[in-house]
Short mmCIF file of C-alpha atoms in Angstrom, two decimals:
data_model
loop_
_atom_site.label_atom_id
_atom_site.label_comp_id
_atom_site.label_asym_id
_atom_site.label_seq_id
_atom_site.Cartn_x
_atom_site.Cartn_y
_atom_site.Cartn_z
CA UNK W 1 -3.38 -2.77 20.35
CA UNK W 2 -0.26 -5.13 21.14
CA UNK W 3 1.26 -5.59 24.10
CA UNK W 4 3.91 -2.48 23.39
CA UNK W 5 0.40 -0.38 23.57
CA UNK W 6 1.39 0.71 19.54
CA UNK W 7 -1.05 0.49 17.41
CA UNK W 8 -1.33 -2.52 14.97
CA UNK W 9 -0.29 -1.24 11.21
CA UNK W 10 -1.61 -2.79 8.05
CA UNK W 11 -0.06 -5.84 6.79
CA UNK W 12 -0.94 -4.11 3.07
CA UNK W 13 1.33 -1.46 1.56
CA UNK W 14 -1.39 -0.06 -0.40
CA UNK W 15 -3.30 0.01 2.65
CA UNK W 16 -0.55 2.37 4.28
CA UNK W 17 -0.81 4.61 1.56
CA UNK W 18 -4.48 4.91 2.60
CA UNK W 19 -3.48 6.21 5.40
CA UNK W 20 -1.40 8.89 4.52
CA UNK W 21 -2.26 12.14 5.27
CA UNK W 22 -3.06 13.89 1.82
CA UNK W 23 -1.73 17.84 2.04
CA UNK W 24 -4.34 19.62 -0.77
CA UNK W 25 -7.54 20.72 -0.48
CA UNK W 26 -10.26 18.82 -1.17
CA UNK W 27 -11.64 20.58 -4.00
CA UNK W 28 -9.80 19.83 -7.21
CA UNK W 29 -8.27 16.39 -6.29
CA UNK W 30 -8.44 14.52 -9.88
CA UNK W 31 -5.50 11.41 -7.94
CA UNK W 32 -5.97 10.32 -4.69
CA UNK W 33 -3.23 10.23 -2.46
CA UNK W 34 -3.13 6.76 -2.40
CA UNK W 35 -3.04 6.01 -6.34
CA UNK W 36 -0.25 8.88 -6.89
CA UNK W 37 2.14 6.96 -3.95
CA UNK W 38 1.28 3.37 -5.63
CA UNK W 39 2.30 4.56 -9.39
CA UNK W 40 5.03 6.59 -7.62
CA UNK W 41 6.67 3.12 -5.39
CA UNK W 42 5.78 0.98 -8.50
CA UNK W 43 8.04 3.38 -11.14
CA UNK W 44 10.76 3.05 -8.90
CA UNK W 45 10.22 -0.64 -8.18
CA UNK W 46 11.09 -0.55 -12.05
CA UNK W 47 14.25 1.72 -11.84
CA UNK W 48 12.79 5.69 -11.79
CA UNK W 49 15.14 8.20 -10.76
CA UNK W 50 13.04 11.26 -11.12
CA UNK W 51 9.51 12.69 -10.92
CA UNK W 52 9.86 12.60 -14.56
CA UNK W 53 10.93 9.10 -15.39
CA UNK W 54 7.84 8.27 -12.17
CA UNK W 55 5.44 9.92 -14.67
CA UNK W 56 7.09 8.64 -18.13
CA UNK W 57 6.33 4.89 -16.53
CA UNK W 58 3.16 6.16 -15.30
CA UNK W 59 1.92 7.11 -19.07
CA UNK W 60 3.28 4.34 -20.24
CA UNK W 61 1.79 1.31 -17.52
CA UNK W 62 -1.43 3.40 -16.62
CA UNK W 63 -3.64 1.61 -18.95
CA UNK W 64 -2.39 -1.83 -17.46
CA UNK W 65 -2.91 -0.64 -14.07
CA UNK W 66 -6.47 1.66 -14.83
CA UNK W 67 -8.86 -0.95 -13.59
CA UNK W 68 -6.53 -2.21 -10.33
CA UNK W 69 -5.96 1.65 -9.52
CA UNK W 70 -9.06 3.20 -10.47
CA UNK W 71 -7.45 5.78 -12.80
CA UNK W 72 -9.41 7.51 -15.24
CA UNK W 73 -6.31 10.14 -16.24
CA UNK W 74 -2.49 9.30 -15.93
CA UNK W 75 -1.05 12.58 -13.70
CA UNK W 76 1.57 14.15 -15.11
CA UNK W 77 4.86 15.00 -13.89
CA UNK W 78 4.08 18.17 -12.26
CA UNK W 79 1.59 16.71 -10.44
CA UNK W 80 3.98 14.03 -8.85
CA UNK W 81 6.30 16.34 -8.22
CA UNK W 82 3.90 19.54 -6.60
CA UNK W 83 1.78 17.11 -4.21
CA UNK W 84 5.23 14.21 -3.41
CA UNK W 85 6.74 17.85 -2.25
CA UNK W 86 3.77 18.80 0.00
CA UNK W 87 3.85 15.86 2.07
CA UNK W 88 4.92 15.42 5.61
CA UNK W 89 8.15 13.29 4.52
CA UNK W 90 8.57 12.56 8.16
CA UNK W 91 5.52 11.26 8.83
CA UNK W 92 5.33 9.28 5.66
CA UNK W 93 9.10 7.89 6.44
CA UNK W 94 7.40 7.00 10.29
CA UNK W 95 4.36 4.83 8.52
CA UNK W 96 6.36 3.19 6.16
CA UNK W 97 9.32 2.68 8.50
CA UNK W 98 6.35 1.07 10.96
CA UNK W 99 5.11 -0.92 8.27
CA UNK W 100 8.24 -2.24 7.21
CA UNK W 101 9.45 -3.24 11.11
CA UNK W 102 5.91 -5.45 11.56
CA UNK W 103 7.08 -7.14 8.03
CA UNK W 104 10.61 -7.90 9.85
CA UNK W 105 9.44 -8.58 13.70
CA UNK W 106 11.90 -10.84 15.50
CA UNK W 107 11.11 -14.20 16.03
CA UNK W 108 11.11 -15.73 19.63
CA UNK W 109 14.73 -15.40 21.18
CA UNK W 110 16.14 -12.83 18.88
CA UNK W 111 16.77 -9.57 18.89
CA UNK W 112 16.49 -7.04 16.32
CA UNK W 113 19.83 -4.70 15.38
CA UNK W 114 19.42 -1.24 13.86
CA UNK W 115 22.25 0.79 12.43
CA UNK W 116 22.15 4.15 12.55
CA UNK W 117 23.58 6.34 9.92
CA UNK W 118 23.32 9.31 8.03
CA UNK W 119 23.54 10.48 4.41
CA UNK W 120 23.56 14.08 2.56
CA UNK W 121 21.50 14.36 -0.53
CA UNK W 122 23.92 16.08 -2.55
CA UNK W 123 22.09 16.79 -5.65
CA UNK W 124 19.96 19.03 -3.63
CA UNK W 125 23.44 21.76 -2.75
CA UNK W 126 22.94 24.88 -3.81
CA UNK W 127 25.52 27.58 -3.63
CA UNK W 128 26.64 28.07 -0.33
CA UNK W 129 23.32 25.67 0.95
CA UNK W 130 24.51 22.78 2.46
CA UNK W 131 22.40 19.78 0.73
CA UNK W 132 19.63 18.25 2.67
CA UNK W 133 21.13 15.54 5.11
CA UNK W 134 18.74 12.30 6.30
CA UNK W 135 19.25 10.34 9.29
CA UNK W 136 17.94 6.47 8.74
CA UNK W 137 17.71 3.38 10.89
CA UNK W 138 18.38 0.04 8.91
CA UNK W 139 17.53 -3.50 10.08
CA UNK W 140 20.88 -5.44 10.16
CA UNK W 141 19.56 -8.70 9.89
CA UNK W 142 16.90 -8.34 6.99
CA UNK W 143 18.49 -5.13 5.47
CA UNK W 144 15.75 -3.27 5.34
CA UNK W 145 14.61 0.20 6.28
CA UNK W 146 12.59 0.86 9.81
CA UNK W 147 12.50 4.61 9.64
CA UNK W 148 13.94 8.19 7.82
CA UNK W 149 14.43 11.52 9.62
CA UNK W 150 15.70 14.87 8.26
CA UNK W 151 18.35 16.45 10.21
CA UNK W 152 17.54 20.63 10.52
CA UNK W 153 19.98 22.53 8.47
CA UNK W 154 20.40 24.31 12.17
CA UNK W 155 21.67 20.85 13.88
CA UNK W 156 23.35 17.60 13.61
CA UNK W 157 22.00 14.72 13.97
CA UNK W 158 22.62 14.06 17.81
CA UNK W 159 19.10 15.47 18.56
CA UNK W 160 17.72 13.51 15.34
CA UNK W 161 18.48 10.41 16.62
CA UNK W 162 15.56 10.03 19.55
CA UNK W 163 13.20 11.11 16.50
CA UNK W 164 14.25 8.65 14.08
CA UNK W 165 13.76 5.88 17.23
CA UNK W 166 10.59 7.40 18.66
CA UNK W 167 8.72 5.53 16.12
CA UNK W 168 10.31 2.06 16.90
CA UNK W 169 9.82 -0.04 19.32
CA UNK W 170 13.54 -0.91 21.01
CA UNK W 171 12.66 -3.30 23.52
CA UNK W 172 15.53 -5.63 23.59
CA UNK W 173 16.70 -4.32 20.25
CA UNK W 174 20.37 -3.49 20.11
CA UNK W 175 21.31 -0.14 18.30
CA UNK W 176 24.52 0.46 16.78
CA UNK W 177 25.80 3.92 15.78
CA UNK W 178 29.11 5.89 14.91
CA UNK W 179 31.00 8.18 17.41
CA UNK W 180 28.93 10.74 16.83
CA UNK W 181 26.39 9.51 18.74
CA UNK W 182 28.52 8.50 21.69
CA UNK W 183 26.20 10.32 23.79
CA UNK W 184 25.72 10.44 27.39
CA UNK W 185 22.04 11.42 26.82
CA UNK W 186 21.87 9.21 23.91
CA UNK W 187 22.91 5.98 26.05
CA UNK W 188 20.23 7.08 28.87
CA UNK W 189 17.60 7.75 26.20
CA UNK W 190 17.75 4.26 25.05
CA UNK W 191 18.29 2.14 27.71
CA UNK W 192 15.23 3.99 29.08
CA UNK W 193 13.79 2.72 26.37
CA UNK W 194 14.19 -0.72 26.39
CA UNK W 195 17.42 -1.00 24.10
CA UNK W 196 20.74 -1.85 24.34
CA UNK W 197 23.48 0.07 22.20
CA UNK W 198 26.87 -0.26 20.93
CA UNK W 199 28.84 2.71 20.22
CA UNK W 200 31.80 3.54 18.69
CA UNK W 201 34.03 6.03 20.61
CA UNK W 202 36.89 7.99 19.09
CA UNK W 203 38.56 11.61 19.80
CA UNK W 204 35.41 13.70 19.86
CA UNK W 205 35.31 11.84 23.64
CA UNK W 206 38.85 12.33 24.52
CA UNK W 207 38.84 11.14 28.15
CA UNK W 208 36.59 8.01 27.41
CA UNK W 209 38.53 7.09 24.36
CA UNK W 210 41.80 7.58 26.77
CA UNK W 211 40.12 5.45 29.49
CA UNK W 212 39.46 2.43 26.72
CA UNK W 213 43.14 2.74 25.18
CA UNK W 214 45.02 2.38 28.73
CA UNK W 215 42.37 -0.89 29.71
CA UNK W 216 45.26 -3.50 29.59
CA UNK W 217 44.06 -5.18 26.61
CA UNK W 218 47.38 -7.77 25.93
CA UNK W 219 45.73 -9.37 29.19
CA UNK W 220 42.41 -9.49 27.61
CA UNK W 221 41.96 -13.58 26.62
CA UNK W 222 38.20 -13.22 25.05
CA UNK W 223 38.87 -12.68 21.27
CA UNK W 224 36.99 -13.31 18.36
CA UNK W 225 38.85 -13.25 14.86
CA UNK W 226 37.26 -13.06 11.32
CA UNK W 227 39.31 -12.80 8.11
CA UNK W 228 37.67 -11.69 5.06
CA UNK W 229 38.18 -11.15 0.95
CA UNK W 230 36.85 -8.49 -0.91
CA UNK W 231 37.47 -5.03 -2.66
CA UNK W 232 41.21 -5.91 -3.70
CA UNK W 233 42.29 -6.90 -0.32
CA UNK W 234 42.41 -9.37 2.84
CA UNK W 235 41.27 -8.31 5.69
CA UNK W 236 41.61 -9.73 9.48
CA UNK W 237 39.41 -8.69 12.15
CA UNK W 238 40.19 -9.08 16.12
CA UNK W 239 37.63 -8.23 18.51
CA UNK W 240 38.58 -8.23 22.18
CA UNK W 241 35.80 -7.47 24.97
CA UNK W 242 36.32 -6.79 28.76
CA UNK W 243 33.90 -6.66 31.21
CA UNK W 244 33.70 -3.06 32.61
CA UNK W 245 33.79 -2.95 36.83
CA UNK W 246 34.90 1.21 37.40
CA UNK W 247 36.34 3.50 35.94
CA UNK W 248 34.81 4.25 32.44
CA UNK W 249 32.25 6.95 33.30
CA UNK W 250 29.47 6.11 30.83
CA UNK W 251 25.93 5.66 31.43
CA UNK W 252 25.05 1.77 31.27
CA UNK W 253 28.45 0.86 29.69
CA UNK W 254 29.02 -2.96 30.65
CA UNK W 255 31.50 -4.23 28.35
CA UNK W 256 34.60 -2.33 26.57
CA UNK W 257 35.69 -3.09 23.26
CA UNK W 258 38.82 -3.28 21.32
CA UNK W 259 38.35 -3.60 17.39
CA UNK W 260 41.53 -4.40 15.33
CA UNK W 261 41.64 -4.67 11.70
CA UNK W 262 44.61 -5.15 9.70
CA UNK W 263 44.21 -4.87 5.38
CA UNK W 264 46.69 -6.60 3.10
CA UNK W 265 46.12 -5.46 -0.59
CA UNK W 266 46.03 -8.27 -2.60
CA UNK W 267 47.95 -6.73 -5.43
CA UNK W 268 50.89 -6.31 -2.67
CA UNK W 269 52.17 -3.06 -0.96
CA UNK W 270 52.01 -2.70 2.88
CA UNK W 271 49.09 -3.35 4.99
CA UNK W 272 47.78 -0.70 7.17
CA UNK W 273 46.28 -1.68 10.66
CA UNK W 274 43.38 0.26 12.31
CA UNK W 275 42.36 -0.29 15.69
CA UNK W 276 39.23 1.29 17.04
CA UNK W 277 37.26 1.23 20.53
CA UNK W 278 33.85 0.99 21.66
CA UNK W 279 31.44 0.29 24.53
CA UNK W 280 28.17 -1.68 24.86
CA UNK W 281 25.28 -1.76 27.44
CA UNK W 282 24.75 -5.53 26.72
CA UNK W 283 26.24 -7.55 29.66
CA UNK W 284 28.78 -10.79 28.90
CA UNK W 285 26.45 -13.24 29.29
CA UNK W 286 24.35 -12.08 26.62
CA UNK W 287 27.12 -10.89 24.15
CA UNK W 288 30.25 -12.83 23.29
CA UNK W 289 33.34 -11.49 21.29
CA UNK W 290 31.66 -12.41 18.13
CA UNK W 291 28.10 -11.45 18.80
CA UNK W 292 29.75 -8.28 19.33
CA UNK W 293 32.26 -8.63 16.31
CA UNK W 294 28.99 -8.92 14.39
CA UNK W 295 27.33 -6.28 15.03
CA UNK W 296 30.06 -3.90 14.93
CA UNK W 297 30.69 -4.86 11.41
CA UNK W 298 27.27 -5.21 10.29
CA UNK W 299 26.61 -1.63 11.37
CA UNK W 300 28.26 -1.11 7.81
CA UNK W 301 25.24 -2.89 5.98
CA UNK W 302 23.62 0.38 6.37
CA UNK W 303 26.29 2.00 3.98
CA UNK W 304 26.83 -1.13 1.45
CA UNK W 305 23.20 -2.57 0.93
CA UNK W 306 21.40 0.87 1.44
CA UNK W 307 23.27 4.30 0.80
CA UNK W 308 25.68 2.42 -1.50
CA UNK W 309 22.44 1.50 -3.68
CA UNK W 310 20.79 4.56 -3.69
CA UNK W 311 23.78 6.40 -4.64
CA UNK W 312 24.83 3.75 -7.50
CA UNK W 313 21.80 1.71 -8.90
CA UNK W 314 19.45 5.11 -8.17
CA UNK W 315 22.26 7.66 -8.71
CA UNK W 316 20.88 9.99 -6.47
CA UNK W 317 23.42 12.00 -5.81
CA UNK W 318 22.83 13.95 -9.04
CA UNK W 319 19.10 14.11 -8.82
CA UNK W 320 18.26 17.79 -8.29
CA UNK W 321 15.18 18.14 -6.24
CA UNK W 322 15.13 20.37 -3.90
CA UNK W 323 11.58 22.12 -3.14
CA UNK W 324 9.70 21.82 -0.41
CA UNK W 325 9.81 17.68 0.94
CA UNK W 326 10.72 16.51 -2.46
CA UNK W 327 14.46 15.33 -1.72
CA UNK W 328 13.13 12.96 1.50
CA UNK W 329 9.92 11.60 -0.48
CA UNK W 330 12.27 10.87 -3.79
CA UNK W 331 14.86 9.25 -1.06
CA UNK W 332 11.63 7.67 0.87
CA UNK W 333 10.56 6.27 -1.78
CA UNK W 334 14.18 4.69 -2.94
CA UNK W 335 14.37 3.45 0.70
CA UNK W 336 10.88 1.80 0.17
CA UNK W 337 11.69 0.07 -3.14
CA UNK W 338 14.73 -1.29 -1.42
CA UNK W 339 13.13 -2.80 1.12
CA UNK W 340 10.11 -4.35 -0.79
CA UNK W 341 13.07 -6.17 -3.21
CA UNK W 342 14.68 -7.48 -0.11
CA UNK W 343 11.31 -8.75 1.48
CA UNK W 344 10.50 -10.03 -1.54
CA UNK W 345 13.95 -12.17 -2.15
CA UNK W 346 15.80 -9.80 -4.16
CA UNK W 347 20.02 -10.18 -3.44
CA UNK W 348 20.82 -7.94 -6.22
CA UNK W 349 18.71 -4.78 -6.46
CA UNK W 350 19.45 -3.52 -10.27
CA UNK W 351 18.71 -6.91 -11.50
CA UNK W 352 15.50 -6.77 -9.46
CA UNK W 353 14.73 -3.37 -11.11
CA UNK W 354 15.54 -4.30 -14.60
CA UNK W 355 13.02 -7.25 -14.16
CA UNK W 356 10.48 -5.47 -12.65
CA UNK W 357 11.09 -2.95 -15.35
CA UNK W 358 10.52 -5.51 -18.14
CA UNK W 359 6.77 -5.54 -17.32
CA UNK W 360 4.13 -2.99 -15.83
CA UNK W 361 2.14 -5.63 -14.13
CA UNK W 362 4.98 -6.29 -12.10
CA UNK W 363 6.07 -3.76 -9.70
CA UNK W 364 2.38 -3.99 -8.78
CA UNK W 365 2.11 -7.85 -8.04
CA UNK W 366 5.19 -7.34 -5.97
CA UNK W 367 3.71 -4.96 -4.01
CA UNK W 368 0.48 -6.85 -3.54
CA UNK W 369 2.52 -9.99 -2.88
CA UNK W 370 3.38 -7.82 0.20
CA UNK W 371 0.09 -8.27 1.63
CA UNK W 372 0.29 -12.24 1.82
#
């Protein structure tokens, strides 16, 4: 056991698979667990969108793979798709996520920053059904994913939140969500924790948001400024923090923070300018303007390098899915891909996929390579 008292999880992926609690009775099994998730991972490792382009890839790489897998017979696509749908997604999205944070543990001095964001699946509407909606916690730094939840059809994802971070361990980590999450229960839960947070607060806390507009900001001298080019537009950034002494009436808030941005298209037309507040539990002498500039913006990487990609490069927003687990494995199993390319070097992830899809060795050795 470390010294967190969690236990240790294996350095090999395929050894996590091993783990995974397998949902059918034991009489009748012709895949193991294991062998199904590895062919699943490695078909979309090479671009799958679908239990039936998992089990085209299958047919066609299984003799490659036969002897490294043990597989006498390739499962078909009904046989991904009834046992991927009668897994605990949850607890498969908690192994992996675990898995995946012992691949990316910070080195001495730093601390680890995990954006929290959801994202509705919505291939899986139906009718008047809302589509299933999935909470995830992404590592900032190394752009990877450290854990999944799904958020009940009869809640939000306020509650989710301690679920999703149950499985991490937060000590010194620094959390960053949107105003949703603006929580008074939320800040207590994870500063009880161990973690610091950073939270964005808008109308849905009118008297805080109030409080933060009427600080006397002009005043304020500690500024950091960033100016960026990208998407058909410039765009300047000002970040001003204040040191909170009374007055602001949330739990473990120690700094206030005013975020400015100001967009110029680049084709012309008139800029807009957005300014938005927040507060932070991490004290001044540990968090400067920037630091804080930083991670406010690199919250977003959880919405360009992961939801972006799944939506895009996976298209999952039209895959239609929707029995049992089958929308959060399909999505788990995106997430995992993902993250593998990233460990693994990958900066763009359909190049990655195309070359990966090239060969059926491939997605394999990657995954192995994960072991070193």
């Amino acid at each position: 056991m470390p010294a967190g008292g969690r236990p240790v999880p294996p350095a090999d992926l395929l050894a996590v698979f091993e783990r995974v609690a397998d949902p059918r009775k034991r009489r009748g099994r012709r895949h193991r667990l294991a062998v199904l998730l590895t062919l699943a991972t490695c078909a979309v490792l090479a671009g799958a969108r679908s239990f039936t382009a998992i089990a085209e890839w299958a047919a066609d790489a299984g003799e490659a793979l036969a002897d490294q897998l043990g597989i006498v017979r390739i499962p078909d696509a009904s046989t991904f798709r009834r046992v991927l749908a009668l897994l605990d997604a949850n607890a498969l999205d908690a192994a992996l996520g675990t898995w995946a944070a012992a691949r990316t543990e910070p080195g001495k001095g730093q601390r680890r920053r995990v954006a929290v964001d959801g994202k509705t699946l919505r291939g899986t509407r139906a009718g008047d059904t809302a589509g299933r909606h999935l909470l995830a916690a992404f590592d900032q730094h190394h752009a990877v994913v450290l854990g999944q939840c799904a958020v009940d059809a009869k809640t939000n994802e306020i509650p989710t939140i301690k679920d999703l971070l149950a499985t991490i361990d937060l000590t010194d980590t620094v959390v960053t969500a949107d105003a949703l999450h603006t929580q008074d229960d939320t800040a207590d839960w994870l500063v009880a924790h161990g973690a610091h947070y950073l939270l964005i607060v808008k109308a849905n806390r009118p008297t805080l948001h109030a409080r933060l507009a009427a600080l006397p900001w002009t005043k304020v001298r500690t500024v950091s400024r960033t100016t960026s080019r990208g998407h058909g537009r410039l765009e300047r950034r000002t970040v001003k923090a204040t040191e909170i002494r009374a007055g602001i009436d949330f739990p473990h808030a120690l700094q206030a923070i005013q975020i400015t941005r100001r967009r110029q298209p680049l084709t012309g037309g008139p800029a807009t300018t957005q300014t938005v507040h927040a507060v932070t539990s991490l004290p001044t002498h540990q968090a400067s303007p920037a630091l804080l500039a930083a991670l406010a913006r690199g919250h977003w990487t959880v919405e360009n390098q992961l939801h972006w990609v799944r939506d895009v490069t996976y298209d999952e927003d039209h895959h239609r899915a929707r029995t049992g687990n089958a929308p959060q494995v399909m999505a788990s199993l995106r997430n995992l891909a993902i993250t593998i390319l990233r460990l693994t070097g990958a900066s763009n992830i359909a190049h990655a996929l195309r070359h990966h899809a090239r060969h059926p060795e491939r997605p394999l050795e990657t995954i192995k390579k994960m072991s070193c």
